[in-house]
């Protein structure tokens, strides 16, 4: 799993469940040790001092449920080397900014899931990190909270921070990120700006708006195109590499009027579906009966 993220960049780290995203993030944070390879900052091996400048938001909340919100954020800031006064000021700023300032004296377990997520984000930001690593930060948030968090991540990137986050909300990744890495089976299967991935990873697709969709569909088949009649007004066609869009338009016009002819840009969801492979189930191996099976005469299912 090899990729590079630059300062001032929002990097979307996406992939199916089990692709290795969370494991990769935990290795970067030092929570897990890598079997091989290394994590580098400015082309130097990552040190403990570097990790103190990281902000981490785990998918499974890493907060103390019976500790008060304000005290907890001050505690985390102090762990990152801040003075008590600076930690308190940072706690006040981020709880205000994230809309949980009224809950500073409440235990985390008394908060709604959405507010817990806001506090978790505050914990990753309270020490003003240079690198943000966020695992599914938008999970469980309402639209207003998603908008607030998106703006904060953009702001951190504008300030020069390196921001990496994973998410299954691909439309959100598409709107936010400068570059995307698509993980599949423990490797980066595709990486780059979304526009570049669109150009490299998908055939051209056009949509034709016409009153007689069946006639248009029939006219395209001699070109080697199997069109999709999306509805009673629209035909969608994937163009083979040897067919130009103007040929398709002329074929459609030959059977009647065309009211619309547009290129369809593949979304990140489309690219994801074309690139990602799902893990295959491992076939069960023949094994000797276990102790209790031998003892009670049981048979393997």
GROMACS .gro file of C-alpha atoms in nm:
model
  301
    1UNK     CA    1   0.000   0.000   0.000
    2UNK     CA    2   0.209   0.288  -0.128
    3UNK     CA    3   0.100   0.650  -0.177
    4UNK     CA    4   0.214   1.005  -0.112
    5UNK     CA    5   0.017   1.297   0.031
    6UNK     CA    6   0.144   1.653   0.004
    7UNK     CA    7   0.116   1.946   0.247
    8UNK     CA    8  -0.191   2.158   0.181
    9UNK     CA    9  -0.370   1.869   0.014
   10UNK     CA   10  -0.700   1.694   0.085
   11UNK     CA   11  -0.648   1.327   0.000
   12UNK     CA   12  -0.942   1.089  -0.016
   13UNK     CA   13  -0.854   0.731   0.080
   14UNK     CA   14  -1.133   0.507  -0.045
   15UNK     CA   15  -1.192   0.136  -0.096
   16UNK     CA   16  -1.425  -0.147  -0.009
   17UNK     CA   17  -1.446  -0.295   0.340
   18UNK     CA   18  -1.138  -0.504   0.405
   19UNK     CA   19  -0.920  -0.321   0.150
   20UNK     CA   20  -0.671  -0.219   0.422
   21UNK     CA   21  -0.755   0.148   0.480
   22UNK     CA   22  -0.786   0.140   0.859
   23UNK     CA   23  -0.481  -0.085   0.897
   24UNK     CA   24  -0.277   0.158   0.685
   25UNK     CA   25  -0.389   0.453   0.897
   26UNK     CA   26  -0.303   0.271   1.219
   27UNK     CA   27   0.044   0.191   1.085
   28UNK     CA   28   0.095   0.558   0.995
   29UNK     CA   29  -0.002   0.654   1.350
   30UNK     CA   30   0.219   0.389   1.510
   31UNK     CA   31  -0.077   0.201   1.658
   32UNK     CA   32   0.026  -0.103   1.452
   33UNK     CA   33   0.368  -0.209   1.326
   34UNK     CA   34   0.417  -0.277   0.957
   35UNK     CA   35   0.543  -0.619   0.847
   36UNK     CA   36   0.759  -0.438   0.592
   37UNK     CA   37   0.810  -0.093   0.446
   38UNK     CA   38   0.801   0.237   0.633
   39UNK     CA   39   0.616   0.564   0.678
   40UNK     CA   40   0.805   0.881   0.589
   41UNK     CA   41   0.764   1.253   0.648
   42UNK     CA   42   0.969   1.482   0.423
   43UNK     CA   43   1.140   1.164   0.298
   44UNK     CA   44   1.265   1.075   0.646
   45UNK     CA   45   1.146   0.784   0.863
   46UNK     CA   46   0.860   0.887   1.089
   47UNK     CA   47   0.958   0.958   1.451
   48UNK     CA   48   0.764   0.991   1.776
   49UNK     CA   49   0.813   1.369   1.756
   50UNK     CA   50   0.655   1.366   1.408
   51UNK     CA   51   0.356   1.172   1.538
   52UNK     CA   52   0.300   1.433   1.807
   53UNK     CA   53   0.214   1.667   1.518
   54UNK     CA   54  -0.047   1.422   1.386
   55UNK     CA   55  -0.417   1.447   1.454
   56UNK     CA   56  -0.604   1.116   1.442
   57UNK     CA   57  -0.975   1.048   1.432
   58UNK     CA   58  -1.047   0.674   1.453
   59UNK     CA   59  -1.359   0.521   1.302
   60UNK     CA   60  -1.442   0.366   1.639
   61UNK     CA   61  -1.455   0.655   1.881
   62UNK     CA   62  -1.145   0.684   2.097
   63UNK     CA   63  -1.298   0.897   2.373
   64UNK     CA   64  -1.335   0.824   2.743
   65UNK     CA   65  -1.714   0.796   2.789
   66UNK     CA   66  -1.723   0.896   3.157
   67UNK     CA   67  -1.484   1.191   3.125
   68UNK     CA   68  -1.618   1.542   3.072
   69UNK     CA   69  -1.583   1.690   2.724
   70UNK     CA   70  -1.374   1.995   2.820
   71UNK     CA   71  -1.144   1.807   3.057
   72UNK     CA   72  -1.089   1.539   2.796
   73UNK     CA   73  -0.990   1.780   2.521
   74UNK     CA   74  -0.748   1.959   2.754
   75UNK     CA   75  -0.600   1.622   2.849
   76UNK     CA   76  -0.543   1.523   2.484
   77UNK     CA   77  -0.389   1.863   2.405
   78UNK     CA   78  -0.152   1.827   2.703
   79UNK     CA   79  -0.048   1.480   2.576
   80UNK     CA   80   0.065   1.653   2.257
   81UNK     CA   81   0.290   1.888   2.453
   82UNK     CA   82   0.074   2.198   2.495
   83UNK     CA   83   0.080   2.406   2.811
   84UNK     CA   84  -0.228   2.400   3.033
   85UNK     CA   85  -0.323   2.756   2.931
   86UNK     CA   86  -0.281   2.685   2.558
   87UNK     CA   87  -0.469   2.356   2.589
   88UNK     CA   88  -0.760   2.527   2.763
   89UNK     CA   89  -0.773   2.804   2.501
   90UNK     CA   90  -0.768   2.546   2.220
   91UNK     CA   91  -1.045   2.346   2.388
   92UNK     CA   92  -1.262   2.656   2.415
   93UNK     CA   93  -1.199   2.749   2.052
   94UNK     CA   94  -1.277   2.407   1.903
   95UNK     CA   95  -1.582   2.334   2.115
   96UNK     CA   96  -1.719   2.674   2.013
   97UNK     CA   97  -1.628   2.619   1.648
   98UNK     CA   98  -1.787   2.272   1.639
   99UNK     CA   99  -2.102   2.371   1.827
  100UNK     CA  100  -2.050   2.165   2.144
  101UNK     CA  101  -1.943   2.448   2.377
  102UNK     CA  102  -2.264   2.409   2.580
  103UNK     CA  103  -2.164   2.048   2.656
  104UNK     CA  104  -1.812   2.108   2.794
  105UNK     CA  105  -1.912   1.996   3.143
  106UNK     CA  106  -2.107   1.689   3.026
  107UNK     CA  107  -1.970   1.338   3.010
  108UNK     CA  108  -1.912   1.215   2.656
  109UNK     CA  109  -2.154   0.925   2.706
  110UNK     CA  110  -2.438   1.175   2.764
  111UNK     CA  111  -2.396   1.322   2.413
  112UNK     CA  112  -2.574   1.216   2.097
  113UNK     CA  113  -2.369   1.015   1.847
  114UNK     CA  114  -2.339   1.318   1.621
  115UNK     CA  115  -2.206   1.538   1.903
  116UNK     CA  116  -1.966   1.263   2.008
  117UNK     CA  117  -1.835   1.271   1.652
  118UNK     CA  118  -1.788   1.648   1.679
  119UNK     CA  119  -1.593   1.606   2.004
  120UNK     CA  120  -1.383   1.334   1.842
  121UNK     CA  121  -1.295   1.577   1.562
  122UNK     CA  122  -1.210   1.843   1.821
  123UNK     CA  123  -0.973   1.594   1.987
  124UNK     CA  124  -0.791   1.547   1.656
  125UNK     CA  125  -0.762   1.925   1.602
  126UNK     CA  126  -0.705   2.063   1.950
  127UNK     CA  127  -0.322   2.058   1.926
  128UNK     CA  128  -0.316   2.225   1.578
  129UNK     CA  129  -0.166   1.927   1.394
  130UNK     CA  130   0.040   1.942   1.076
  131UNK     CA  131  -0.107   1.611   0.955
  132UNK     CA  132  -0.468   1.500   0.993
  133UNK     CA  133  -0.559   1.133   0.953
  134UNK     CA  134  -0.935   1.078   0.974
  135UNK     CA  135  -1.107   0.740   0.946
  136UNK     CA  136  -1.471   0.781   0.832
  137UNK     CA  137  -1.506   1.129   0.987
  138UNK     CA  138  -1.848   1.195   0.832
  139UNK     CA  139  -2.014   0.880   0.961
  140UNK     CA  140  -2.336   0.953   1.151
  141UNK     CA  141  -2.332   1.329   1.092
  142UNK     CA  142  -2.632   1.533   0.986
  143UNK     CA  143  -2.602   1.756   0.674
  144UNK     CA  144  -2.518   2.070   0.876
  145UNK     CA  145  -2.241   1.889   1.063
  146UNK     CA  146  -2.107   1.749   0.734
  147UNK     CA  147  -2.093   2.102   0.594
  148UNK     CA  148  -1.914   2.232   0.906
  149UNK     CA  149  -1.660   1.951   0.903
  150UNK     CA  150  -1.598   1.989   0.529
  151UNK     CA  151  -1.519   2.357   0.573
  152UNK     CA  152  -1.282   2.284   0.861
  153UNK     CA  153  -1.090   2.027   0.654
  154UNK     CA  154  -1.064   2.273   0.363
  155UNK     CA  155  -0.944   2.541   0.604
  156UNK     CA  156  -0.674   2.312   0.750
  157UNK     CA  157  -0.553   2.228   0.400
  158UNK     CA  158  -0.542   2.598   0.306
  159UNK     CA  159  -0.325   2.653   0.614
  160UNK     CA  160  -0.078   2.395   0.484
  161UNK     CA  161  -0.181   2.084   0.677
  162UNK     CA  162  -0.174   1.741   0.514
  163UNK     CA  163  -0.524   1.592   0.534
  164UNK     CA  164  -0.599   1.224   0.467
  165UNK     CA  165  -0.945   1.083   0.525
  166UNK     CA  166  -1.134   0.769   0.435
  167UNK     CA  167  -1.503   0.767   0.356
  168UNK     CA  168  -1.766   0.552   0.188
  169UNK     CA  169  -1.954   0.873   0.094
  170UNK     CA  170  -1.794   0.896  -0.249
  171UNK     CA  171  -1.992   1.200  -0.362
  172UNK     CA  172  -1.846   1.388  -0.065
  173UNK     CA  173  -1.494   1.269  -0.144
  174UNK     CA  174  -1.544   1.383  -0.503
  175UNK     CA  175  -1.646   1.734  -0.394
  176UNK     CA  176  -1.376   1.779  -0.130
  177UNK     CA  177  -1.057   1.612  -0.240
  178UNK     CA  178  -0.764   1.732  -0.449
  179UNK     CA  179  -0.654   1.373  -0.510
  180UNK     CA  180  -0.792   1.028  -0.441
  181UNK     CA  181  -0.632   0.690  -0.376
  182UNK     CA  182  -0.853   0.389  -0.444
  183UNK     CA  183  -0.747   0.086  -0.238
  184UNK     CA  184  -0.825  -0.267  -0.350
  185UNK     CA  185  -0.704  -0.593  -0.193
  186UNK     CA  186  -0.433  -0.423   0.010
  187UNK     CA  187  -0.290  -0.210  -0.271
  188UNK     CA  188  -0.349   0.130  -0.429
  189UNK     CA  189  -0.525   0.033  -0.751
  190UNK     CA  190  -0.559   0.391  -0.883
  191UNK     CA  191  -0.445   0.732  -0.763
  192UNK     CA  192  -0.460   1.090  -0.880
  193UNK     CA  193  -0.689   1.389  -0.931
  194UNK     CA  194  -1.044   1.276  -1.004
  195UNK     CA  195  -1.042   1.438  -1.349
  196UNK     CA  196  -0.733   1.237  -1.444
  197UNK     CA  197  -0.889   0.917  -1.312
  198UNK     CA  198  -1.199   0.990  -1.518
  199UNK     CA  199  -0.992   1.030  -1.834
  200UNK     CA  200  -0.787   0.717  -1.776
  201UNK     CA  201  -1.034   0.484  -1.615
  202UNK     CA  202  -1.354   0.491  -1.814
  203UNK     CA  203  -1.485   0.476  -2.170
  204UNK     CA  204  -1.661   0.782  -2.309
  205UNK     CA  205  -2.035   0.782  -2.242
  206UNK     CA  206  -2.296   1.000  -2.411
  207UNK     CA  207  -2.660   1.065  -2.337
  208UNK     CA  208  -2.901   1.133  -2.622
  209UNK     CA  209  -3.232   1.307  -2.562
  210UNK     CA  210  -3.471   1.207  -2.841
  211UNK     CA  211  -3.847   1.147  -2.879
  212UNK     CA  212  -3.801   0.799  -3.032
  213UNK     CA  213  -3.550   0.624  -2.807
  214UNK     CA  214  -3.602   0.279  -2.958
  215UNK     CA  215  -3.527   0.408  -3.309
  216UNK     CA  216  -3.209   0.575  -3.179
  217UNK     CA  217  -3.105   0.256  -2.998
  218UNK     CA  218  -3.153   0.053  -3.317
  219UNK     CA  219  -2.950   0.305  -3.518
  220UNK     CA  220  -2.654   0.277  -3.281
  221UNK     CA  221  -2.625  -0.102  -3.280
  222UNK     CA  222  -2.457  -0.123  -3.625
  223UNK     CA  223  -2.175   0.088  -3.475
  224UNK     CA  224  -2.105  -0.188  -3.224
  225UNK     CA  225  -2.284  -0.008  -2.942
  226UNK     CA  226  -2.531  -0.176  -2.710
  227UNK     CA  227  -2.721   0.130  -2.581
  228UNK     CA  228  -2.909   0.160  -2.255
  229UNK     CA  229  -3.255   0.314  -2.287
  230UNK     CA  230  -3.261   0.498  -1.955
  231UNK     CA  231  -3.621   0.621  -1.990
  232UNK     CA  232  -3.872   0.718  -2.260
  233UNK     CA  233  -3.663   1.025  -2.351
  234UNK     CA  234  -3.300   0.926  -2.292
  235UNK     CA  235  -3.056   0.679  -2.447
  236UNK     CA  236  -2.717   0.626  -2.281
  237UNK     CA  237  -2.436   0.480  -2.489
  238UNK     CA  238  -2.080   0.376  -2.402
  239UNK     CA  239  -1.856   0.450  -2.701
  240UNK     CA  240  -1.604   0.193  -2.820
  241UNK     CA  241  -1.258   0.338  -2.878
  242UNK     CA  242  -1.300   0.323  -3.259
  243UNK     CA  243  -1.630   0.519  -3.262
  244UNK     CA  244  -1.631   0.901  -3.251
  245UNK     CA  245  -1.908   1.089  -3.077
  246UNK     CA  246  -2.002   1.265  -3.404
  247UNK     CA  247  -2.071   0.927  -3.566
  248UNK     CA  248  -2.310   0.849  -3.285
  249UNK     CA  249  -2.482   1.186  -3.322
  250UNK     CA  250  -2.520   1.141  -3.700
  251UNK     CA  251  -2.665   0.793  -3.651
  252UNK     CA  252  -2.919   0.930  -3.402
  253UNK     CA  253  -3.014   1.218  -3.633
  254UNK     CA  254  -3.068   0.976  -3.921
  255UNK     CA  255  -3.381   0.837  -3.751
  256UNK     CA  256  -3.531   1.157  -3.613
  257UNK     CA  257  -3.475   1.479  -3.419
  258UNK     CA  258  -3.223   1.495  -3.131
  259UNK     CA  259  -3.304   1.744  -2.855
  260UNK     CA  260  -2.995   1.687  -2.646
  261UNK     CA  261  -2.652   1.527  -2.685
  262UNK     CA  262  -2.417   1.538  -2.385
  263UNK     CA  263  -2.103   1.367  -2.264
  264UNK     CA  264  -2.151   1.200  -1.925
  265UNK     CA  265  -1.855   1.237  -1.694
  266UNK     CA  266  -1.810   0.924  -1.482
  267UNK     CA  267  -1.850   0.988  -1.110
  268UNK     CA  268  -1.612   0.859  -0.846
  269UNK     CA  269  -1.873   0.593  -0.775
  270UNK     CA  270  -1.849   0.476  -1.139
  271UNK     CA  271  -1.469   0.468  -1.122
  272UNK     CA  272  -1.481   0.286  -0.790
  273UNK     CA  273  -1.703   0.015  -0.935
  274UNK     CA  274  -1.470  -0.033  -1.232
  275UNK     CA  275  -1.151  -0.049  -1.026
  276UNK     CA  276  -1.223  -0.216  -0.694
  277UNK     CA  277  -1.207  -0.591  -0.652
  278UNK     CA  278  -1.375  -0.760  -0.359
  279UNK     CA  279  -1.193  -1.023  -0.151
  280UNK     CA  280  -1.288  -1.376  -0.250
  281UNK     CA  281  -1.394  -1.621   0.021
  282UNK     CA  282  -1.119  -1.858   0.129
  283UNK     CA  283  -1.201  -2.221   0.070
  284UNK     CA  284  -1.212  -2.425   0.388
  285UNK     CA  285  -0.920  -2.663   0.427
  286UNK     CA  286  -0.960  -3.021   0.541
  287UNK     CA  287  -0.863  -3.026   0.906
  288UNK     CA  288  -0.843  -3.291   1.168
  289UNK     CA  289  -1.136  -3.300   1.413
  290UNK     CA  290  -1.084  -3.083   1.719
  291UNK     CA  291  -1.065  -3.213   2.074
  292UNK     CA  292  -1.436  -3.175   2.153
  293UNK     CA  293  -1.534  -3.322   1.818
  294UNK     CA  294  -1.326  -3.630   1.891
  295UNK     CA  295  -1.457  -3.646   2.246
  296UNK     CA  296  -1.827  -3.630   2.157
  297UNK     CA  297  -1.813  -3.787   1.812
  298UNK     CA  298  -1.928  -3.471   1.635
  299UNK     CA  299  -1.895  -3.424   1.260
  300UNK     CA  300  -1.778  -3.119   1.078
  301UNK     CA  301  -2.054  -2.926   0.901
   0.00000   0.00000   0.00000
